[in-house]
Amino acid sequence: MTATDITAHPPRYDRVRLGAGWVHLGPGNFHRAHQAWYLDRLAELGQADGWGVVDVGLRPADAEVRDRLAAQDLLHSVVERHPDGRLTRRTVGAVTGFLVLPEDLAAVRSRLADPATRLVTLTVTEGGYPVDRTTGDFVPSLAEPGGTFDLLVDALADRRAAGLLPFTLLSCDNIPANGVVARRSVLGVAAGRDAGLARWIEQNVAFPSSMVDRITPATTDTERELVRRELGIEDRWPVTCEPFAQWIVEDRFPTGRPALEAVGVEFVADVEPYEAHKLRLLNGTHQAVGHLGMLLGLTTVDEAVAHPRVREFLTGYVAEAAPTLPVTPGLDTLGYGRSAIERFANPQVRDTVRRLVTDASDRVPRFVLGAVADNRRAGRPVPFAAAVLACWAQRSLGADVADPFAEVLRDAARREDQQPGAFLRVREVFGDLGQDEGVVAEFRLAREDLVAGGPERLLARLTSG
Ligand SMILES: NC(=O)c1ccc[n+]([C@@H]2O[C@H](COP(=O)([O-])OP(=O)(O)OC[C@H]3O[C@@H](n4cnc5c(N)ncnc54)[C@H](O)[C@@H]3O)[C@@H](O)[C@H]2O)c1
Ligand SMILES: O=P(O)(O)OC[C@@H](O)[C@@H](O)[C@H](O)[C@H](O)CO
């Protein structure tokens, strides 16, 4: 098929009417497959006027994304990959600006200070928040100078000085109580500068929490080629993802919000039960399949789920974590976990196990350890979670581990033979977990399996095959 440029396939609405009322920090793949995709569908209904998104990148890698998208009028494809191989594509035109720090600092400041800007969203990854991984407390030394939270506090100070209303700050990162964590991060940075500003923020800025969901792998040349070959579109940075998408948001937007309920976003009074289900049963189970899949030498998540013992292990993991979740009307906890595993099994999505375990020390405490702590408080054993941690320990011995704590974890994993449980005693990652003798015993058992017979032996012990 001869490919035509994406600019020859524009959205069916007038992008000029979108303007710019929404700023997004962290313009990665997920943002484009999720928040921008939802707004695009709202724009098609003619209900997004004034809410165009200005993307802001704070990392050098964002400049390449900006350059590629700028060459195609900031349009991008979102391509849904159905299990039967079908592809559905739309051109997303919701992003009306793309700025990158540090070069565009003045433009970013003025965008954030503009009265038209009423909503700021974040997908800056779990590690992008200056809070302790295990307690969630603000840690001043983790706040990157000139980073996300300095920028937000500067912007709020500008708005206060100009007598403007603030914007609402909505975190879309996978973190328990992400609104509370965003608030703590902003207030922590503000308090270190000016108590009056911190008070003003406390009294005036809303930080709703949200649960976000759509499995969105990284884009490589393979995805670009797929879009060119199968759909006939030349797109310099398409995003491929699963067909499923969900966004549940705490409805606190004193400065207004787009009417996203028209395109399926659910606005609720309390997002916590939905968020807990998602983080513990989807992201937690993702950690399980990611660490096991890496040790099994597999590349994609669906390959791992196709291994019958891995699927059974994941089912066991879900059953172990499920009792820690609140009974929630309309939510079948075990069914939710089962449907997550079905989504992982989609052979078309081509998500990699490596993506899931990157920066695991930012993810495991948020996705796995909460359920472990709740189970232990209730006196329940945690053989499946302990097995996931043992897989992580084993994998930490490798040289190619991308993780802020890679060296510390490697050293601890190396000491395991002499000091059993040393890995779990890396306090910055595991908090007090290493003091729990029951968990340490289960972890040791799993580690012995891995050392003696690899992941197959561990799987054989914990599943019936
Ligand atoms: N990919 C998914 O399936 C998915 C689904 C739900 C939620 N999320 C959330 O979105 C986040 C980003 O995922 P993605 O797939 O877009 O990743 P990505 O690698 O495509 O993009 C990450 C973005 O975050 C920015 N970033 C990273 N660290 C930062 C920091 N310390 N400060 C400021 N910006 C920073 C990067 O510059 C980039 O713009 C995840 O960490 C998760 O919290 C992802
Ligand atoms: O992106 P992270 O690091 O928060 O977590 C890895 C995956 O579990 C995550 O990206 C899922 O794919 C996503 O949360 C699905 O909605």
XYZ file of C-alpha atoms and ligand atoms in Angstrom:
525
model
C 0.000 0.000 0.000
C 1.319 3.470 -0.854
C 1.471 5.563 2.293
C 0.189 9.122 2.540
C 1.269 11.585 5.180
C -0.933 11.801 8.273
C -1.535 15.482 7.474
C -3.651 14.282 4.536
C -5.936 12.600 7.126
C -6.785 15.441 9.537
C -9.441 15.184 12.249
C -13.003 16.059 11.261
C -13.220 19.214 13.382
C -11.772 22.703 13.368
C -8.645 22.553 15.529
C -8.452 26.343 15.743
C -11.541 26.291 17.970
C -9.710 24.100 20.493
C -7.328 26.873 21.507
C -5.319 25.999 24.607
C -6.938 25.575 28.014
C -5.133 22.461 29.182
C -1.391 21.967 29.759
C 0.049 18.468 30.028
C 3.465 17.693 31.561
C 5.122 14.412 30.471
C 3.964 14.003 26.856
C 4.791 10.305 26.558
C 2.973 7.585 24.684
C 0.376 7.002 27.353
C -0.755 10.629 27.371
C -1.257 10.548 23.639
C -3.213 7.255 23.729
C -5.327 8.352 26.681
C -5.928 11.973 27.705
C -5.338 13.386 24.206
C -7.408 10.571 22.654
C -10.363 11.253 24.977
C -10.235 14.988 24.227
C -10.008 14.292 20.515
C -13.243 12.310 20.652
C -14.863 15.144 22.588
C -13.677 17.591 19.927
C -15.348 15.442 17.308
C -18.604 15.945 19.218
C -17.938 19.697 19.050
C -17.614 19.953 22.846
C -13.917 20.669 23.342
C -13.710 24.327 22.311
C -11.141 26.130 24.441
C -9.660 22.906 25.853
C -6.833 22.190 23.380
C -3.810 20.577 25.073
C -0.355 22.135 25.148
C 2.160 19.388 25.801
C 5.261 20.223 27.812
C 8.294 17.952 27.884
C 10.807 18.212 30.702
C 13.235 15.580 29.458
C 15.721 15.856 26.561
C 14.049 12.833 24.889
C 10.845 14.843 24.517
C 12.558 17.127 21.976
C 12.697 14.284 19.460
C 8.985 13.588 19.921
C 8.264 17.309 19.502
C 10.357 17.493 16.316
C 8.674 14.501 14.754
C 5.184 15.673 15.664
C 5.890 19.271 14.633
C 6.696 17.949 11.151
C 3.092 16.705 10.959
C 1.162 19.628 12.487
C 1.213 17.921 15.931
C -1.147 15.233 14.665
C -0.626 11.634 15.734
C -2.317 8.301 15.133
C -3.720 6.220 17.941
C -3.913 2.677 16.635
C -5.914 0.146 18.611
C -4.749 -3.424 18.177
C -7.591 -5.925 18.533
C -6.902 -9.549 19.538
C -8.104 -10.793 16.109
C -5.524 -8.628 14.329
C -7.881 -5.817 13.330
C -6.499 -2.294 13.616
C -8.608 0.780 14.276
C -6.943 4.139 13.862
C -7.845 7.731 14.454
C -5.900 10.904 13.860
C -5.724 12.760 17.138
C -5.634 16.524 16.778
C -6.226 17.474 20.422
C -2.630 18.586 21.010
C -2.405 22.184 19.829
C 1.051 23.067 21.176
C 4.242 21.239 22.175
C 6.933 22.956 24.216
C 10.145 21.534 25.591
C 12.279 22.662 28.528
C 14.691 24.261 28.946
C 14.525 25.952 25.540
C 10.876 26.997 25.793
C 10.899 27.969 29.479
C 9.512 31.486 28.916
C 6.712 30.180 26.696
C 5.861 27.449 29.207
C 5.720 29.953 32.082
C 3.474 32.251 30.112
C 1.200 29.376 29.045
C 0.840 28.234 32.661
C 0.170 31.827 33.774
C -2.412 32.451 31.066
C -5.952 32.869 32.438
C -7.162 30.518 29.660
C -5.188 27.642 31.231
C -7.519 25.981 33.714
C -6.328 22.399 33.822
C -2.835 20.881 34.152
C -2.388 17.113 33.893
C 0.678 14.999 34.652
C 2.157 11.717 33.412
C 5.705 12.147 34.662
C 6.084 8.500 35.851
C 5.982 7.185 39.409
C 9.574 8.292 40.012
C 8.728 11.868 38.982
C 7.146 12.725 42.360
C 9.449 13.841 45.196
C 8.001 11.471 47.769
C 9.325 8.492 49.679
C 8.458 5.280 47.814
C 7.259 3.460 50.888
C 5.704 6.159 53.104
C 4.605 8.647 50.447
C 6.075 11.522 52.524
C 7.525 14.532 50.726
C 11.335 14.369 50.511
C 12.859 17.776 49.615
C 16.040 16.237 48.189
C 13.976 14.304 45.612
C 12.510 17.506 44.139
C 14.488 18.078 40.981
C 15.687 21.697 40.650
C 13.827 23.193 37.697
C 11.748 19.993 37.439
C 7.996 19.381 37.396
C 7.201 20.684 40.854
C 9.442 23.752 40.711
C 7.729 24.627 37.474
C 4.241 24.153 38.920
C 5.016 26.144 42.044
C 6.533 28.965 39.936
C 3.391 28.979 37.821
C 1.066 29.065 40.812
C 3.143 31.887 42.321
C 2.798 33.808 39.035
C -0.970 33.345 39.058
C -1.295 34.354 42.680
C 0.810 37.483 42.067
C -1.363 38.355 39.072
C -4.555 37.906 41.101
C -5.675 35.002 38.909
C -7.457 31.827 39.883
C -5.149 28.803 39.946
C -5.503 25.831 37.616
C -6.624 22.393 38.737
C -3.799 19.826 38.857
C -4.781 16.304 37.827
C -2.239 13.506 38.157
C -2.663 10.673 35.648
C 0.236 8.589 36.936
C -0.112 5.115 38.398
C 0.320 6.003 42.056
C -2.071 5.246 44.923
C -3.946 8.449 45.813
C -2.171 10.254 42.988
C -4.010 13.513 43.739
C -2.864 13.455 47.357
C 0.707 12.702 46.260
C 0.642 15.532 43.698
C -0.693 17.910 46.351
C 1.939 16.846 48.862
C 4.652 17.356 46.248
C 3.477 20.847 45.283
C 2.912 21.931 48.884
C 6.270 20.529 49.946
C 8.124 22.537 47.333
C 6.021 25.660 47.961
C 6.481 25.499 51.739
C 10.246 25.406 51.286
C 10.005 28.763 49.538
C 7.162 30.828 50.916
C 4.697 29.844 53.629
C 2.129 32.351 52.305
C 2.228 30.789 48.857
C 1.872 27.302 50.346
C -1.200 28.469 52.306
C -2.733 30.010 49.181
C -2.198 26.754 47.266
C -3.630 24.726 50.122
C -6.767 26.866 50.136
C -7.256 27.360 46.410
C -5.852 24.540 44.294
C -7.764 21.311 43.636
C -5.809 18.069 43.187
C -8.355 15.419 42.189
C -7.204 11.808 42.080
C -7.768 9.679 39.020
C -7.515 6.085 37.873
C -6.143 5.778 34.362
C -5.970 2.635 32.276
C -4.882 1.663 28.791
C -1.952 -0.621 28.019
C 0.290 1.463 25.795
C 3.652 0.047 24.706
C 6.573 2.156 23.529
C 6.749 3.166 19.850
C 9.566 1.781 17.734
C 10.184 1.603 13.993
C 8.163 -1.640 14.004
C 5.018 0.294 14.929
C 5.780 3.036 12.384
C 6.186 0.370 9.727
C 2.948 -1.324 10.783
C 1.015 1.918 10.354
C 2.679 2.550 6.982
C 2.187 -0.976 5.681
C -1.226 -1.905 7.063
C -2.944 1.455 7.159
C -1.133 3.397 4.449
C -0.294 6.300 6.761
C 3.106 7.892 7.160
C 3.214 8.831 10.836
C 6.492 9.816 12.503
C 5.276 8.934 16.016
C 2.118 6.822 16.080
C 0.959 5.288 19.337
C -0.324 1.720 19.380
C -2.361 0.386 22.289
C -5.032 -2.078 23.349
C -8.653 -1.275 22.465
C -9.611 -0.973 26.168
C -9.473 2.442 27.858
C -10.755 3.665 31.204
C -10.504 6.919 33.110
C -12.200 7.400 36.477
C -11.775 10.832 37.979
C -12.641 12.427 41.288
C -14.985 15.247 40.307
C -13.316 18.310 41.886
C -12.617 20.934 39.242
C -13.397 24.366 40.690
C -11.817 26.039 37.675
C -13.881 24.032 35.187
C -13.163 20.988 33.063
C -14.016 19.584 29.658
C -17.259 17.561 29.589
C -15.341 14.314 29.190
C -18.252 12.274 30.513
C -19.634 12.614 26.978
C -16.855 10.298 25.791
C -16.970 7.767 28.603
C -14.817 9.291 31.344
C -16.406 8.470 34.697
C -16.545 11.267 37.271
C -17.052 9.974 40.810
C -16.929 11.266 44.389
C -14.286 8.750 45.518
C -11.846 7.157 43.119
C -9.907 5.166 45.728
C -11.594 1.739 45.361
C -11.217 1.806 41.567
C -7.636 2.953 41.801
C -6.780 0.274 44.372
C -8.260 -2.454 42.144
C -6.342 -1.190 39.133
C -2.976 -0.723 40.814
C -3.034 -3.990 42.767
C -4.679 -6.286 40.222
C -3.500 -4.849 36.915
C -0.208 -3.117 37.648
C 0.699 -5.566 40.431
C -0.008 -8.517 38.137
C 1.992 -6.722 35.444
C 4.966 -6.779 37.808
C 4.410 -10.518 38.286
C 4.331 -11.260 34.560
C 7.167 -8.810 33.900
C 9.658 -10.288 36.364
C 8.733 -13.881 35.571
C 8.798 -13.192 31.825
C 12.268 -11.671 32.049
C 13.635 -14.703 33.909
C 11.988 -17.009 31.379
C 13.871 -15.162 28.649
C 10.659 -13.981 26.946
C 10.109 -10.708 25.113
C 6.413 -9.899 25.101
C 3.718 -10.035 27.738
C 1.390 -12.203 25.631
C 4.181 -14.778 25.158
C 4.505 -14.986 28.923
C 0.744 -15.346 29.478
C 0.641 -18.093 26.840
C 2.853 -20.217 29.135
C 0.188 -22.264 30.973
C 1.980 -22.184 34.291
C 2.521 -18.426 34.078
C -1.183 -17.859 33.477
C -1.986 -20.029 36.488
C 0.625 -18.188 38.543
C -0.970 -14.846 37.613
C -4.389 -16.195 38.579
C -2.881 -17.195 41.929
C -1.339 -13.756 42.304
C -4.724 -12.113 41.696
C -6.442 -14.442 44.183
C -3.798 -13.556 46.783
C -4.115 -9.767 46.306
C -7.927 -9.721 45.911
C -8.884 -9.988 49.626
C -6.976 -6.744 50.299
C -9.370 -4.761 48.095
C -12.457 -2.968 49.357
C -15.797 -4.533 48.493
C -17.093 -2.095 45.893
C -20.635 -2.109 44.500
C -20.570 -2.949 40.809
C -16.987 -4.205 40.921
C -16.326 -7.945 40.826
C -12.805 -8.060 42.235
C -11.752 -11.492 40.963
C -13.470 -10.852 37.629
C -11.537 -7.594 37.313
C -8.261 -9.468 37.887
C -9.210 -12.176 35.384
C -10.057 -9.571 32.760
C -6.661 -7.906 33.308
C -4.946 -11.234 32.519
C -7.117 -11.577 29.383
C -5.983 -8.125 28.289
C -2.332 -9.114 28.804
C -2.967 -12.133 26.555
C -3.859 -9.958 23.517
C -1.201 -11.183 21.056
C -1.350 -8.034 18.943
C -0.430 -5.417 21.554
C 3.219 -6.517 21.642
C 3.904 -4.920 25.025
C 7.289 -5.984 26.355
C 8.081 -7.523 29.725
C 11.111 -5.238 29.802
C 8.918 -2.117 29.785
C 7.038 -3.431 32.811
C 10.137 -4.046 34.941
C 12.001 -0.859 34.037
C 12.500 1.224 37.195
C 10.882 -1.561 39.237
C 11.878 0.136 42.492
C 9.450 2.932 41.583
C 6.693 0.472 40.694
C 6.833 -2.516 43.073
C 6.277 -0.443 46.252
C 3.188 1.153 44.673
C 1.742 -1.902 42.929
C 2.754 -4.901 45.055
C 3.805 -3.969 48.579
C 0.503 -2.378 49.652
C -1.315 -5.670 49.110
C 1.497 -7.557 50.863
C 1.249 -5.274 53.904
C -2.539 -5.598 54.073
C -2.372 -9.380 53.720
C 0.249 -9.654 56.426
C -1.744 -7.416 58.779
C -4.627 -9.844 58.289
C -2.299 -12.783 59.047
C -2.410 -14.170 55.501
C 0.610 -15.696 53.708
C 1.878 -14.121 50.481
C 3.637 -16.900 48.512
C 2.888 -15.370 45.110
C 4.057 -11.849 45.947
C 7.156 -13.303 47.653
C 7.859 -15.271 44.463
C 7.618 -12.078 42.372
C 10.085 -10.366 44.715
C 12.431 -13.354 44.465
C 12.290 -13.154 40.655
C 13.125 -9.474 40.908
C 16.069 -10.249 43.246
C 17.375 -12.855 40.827
C 17.063 -10.530 37.891
C 18.765 -7.717 39.861
C 21.986 -9.731 39.647
C 22.128 -8.989 35.896
C 24.134 -6.162 34.421
C 21.431 -4.639 32.205
C 18.936 -3.512 34.832
C 17.443 -0.029 34.377
C 16.536 1.109 37.861
C 17.524 4.037 40.093
C 18.416 1.469 42.780
C 20.094 -1.023 40.443
C 23.422 -1.081 42.271
C 21.995 -1.178 45.776
C 19.634 -3.997 44.801
C 22.399 -5.929 43.033
C 24.632 -5.726 46.109
C 21.799 -6.877 48.328
C 20.887 -9.749 45.970
C 24.540 -10.840 45.973
C 24.508 -11.042 49.785
C 21.436 -13.306 49.845
C 23.430 -16.554 50.257
C 25.203 -15.273 53.379
C 22.397 -13.043 54.678
C 19.023 -14.473 53.626
C 16.465 -11.693 53.176
C 19.138 -9.021 52.512
C 17.290 -7.966 49.363
C 14.081 -7.265 51.287
C 16.031 -5.229 53.813
C 16.778 -2.452 51.282
C 14.708 -0.081 53.362
C 14.358 2.707 50.764
C 12.456 0.265 48.554
C 10.836 -2.215 50.931
C 10.352 -0.207 54.140
C 9.970 -2.674 57.030
C 9.178 -5.711 54.900
C 12.544 -7.349 55.575
C 11.612 -7.555 59.278
C 8.642 -9.805 58.541
C 10.003 -13.314 59.070
C 7.043 -14.940 57.364
C 7.628 -12.990 54.153
C 11.377 -13.561 54.328
C 10.787 -17.331 54.669
C 8.495 -17.394 51.593
C 10.948 -15.238 49.662
C 13.805 -17.593 50.550
C 11.837 -20.619 49.434
C 11.133 -18.965 46.093
C 14.743 -17.918 45.730
C 15.920 -21.478 46.429
C 13.653 -22.682 43.616
C 15.112 -20.114 41.251
C 18.705 -20.922 42.170
C 18.176 -24.684 41.954
C 15.867 -24.954 38.944
C 15.089 -21.535 37.511
C 11.616 -20.033 37.070
C 10.179 -23.354 35.820
C 10.824 -24.939 39.198
C 9.262 -21.995 41.033
C 6.229 -22.192 38.759
C 5.954 -25.937 39.275
C 5.839 -25.495 43.067
C 3.192 -22.781 43.004
C 0.961 -24.095 40.245
C -0.523 -27.440 39.377
C 0.512 -27.136 35.726
N 2.102 3.122 29.180
C 1.038 2.699 29.854
O 0.500 1.601 29.587
C 0.456 3.547 30.974
C -0.874 3.302 31.362
C -1.403 4.008 32.448
C -0.649 4.983 33.059
N 0.603 5.239 32.643
C 1.344 6.298 33.370
O 2.010 7.137 32.453
C 3.389 7.230 32.804
C 4.188 7.440 31.545
O 4.061 6.316 30.713
P 4.369 6.378 29.165
O 4.017 5.056 28.615
O 3.792 7.587 28.571
O 5.952 6.505 29.171
P 6.878 7.261 28.129
O 8.225 6.766 28.408
O 6.318 7.164 26.748
O 6.776 8.776 28.570
C 7.161 9.230 29.831
C 7.025 10.736 29.867
O 7.324 11.177 31.187
C 8.389 12.105 31.134
N 9.183 11.971 32.361
C 9.809 10.855 32.805
N 10.396 11.107 33.996
C 10.128 12.401 34.277
C 10.460 13.252 35.358
N 11.187 12.809 36.392
N 10.026 14.531 35.323
C 9.291 14.981 34.287
N 8.942 14.232 33.243
C 9.353 12.955 33.240
C 9.166 11.770 29.882
O 9.902 12.861 29.459
C 8.007 11.434 28.933
O 7.414 12.577 28.406
C 3.670 5.916 33.538
O 4.779 5.991 34.372
C 2.375 5.692 34.292
O 2.400 6.370 35.519
C 1.191 4.539 31.614
O 3.666 2.533 33.290
P 3.992 2.109 34.710
O 5.390 2.077 34.956
O 3.179 2.826 35.695
O 3.541 0.613 34.872
C 3.817 -0.370 33.918
C 2.501 -0.956 33.452
O 1.933 -1.730 34.482
C 1.522 0.135 33.053
O 2.087 1.000 32.121
C 0.245 -0.454 32.471
O 0.460 -0.838 31.145
C -0.862 0.545 32.550
O -1.014 1.052 33.820
C -2.150 0.035 31.997
O -3.115 1.018 32.184
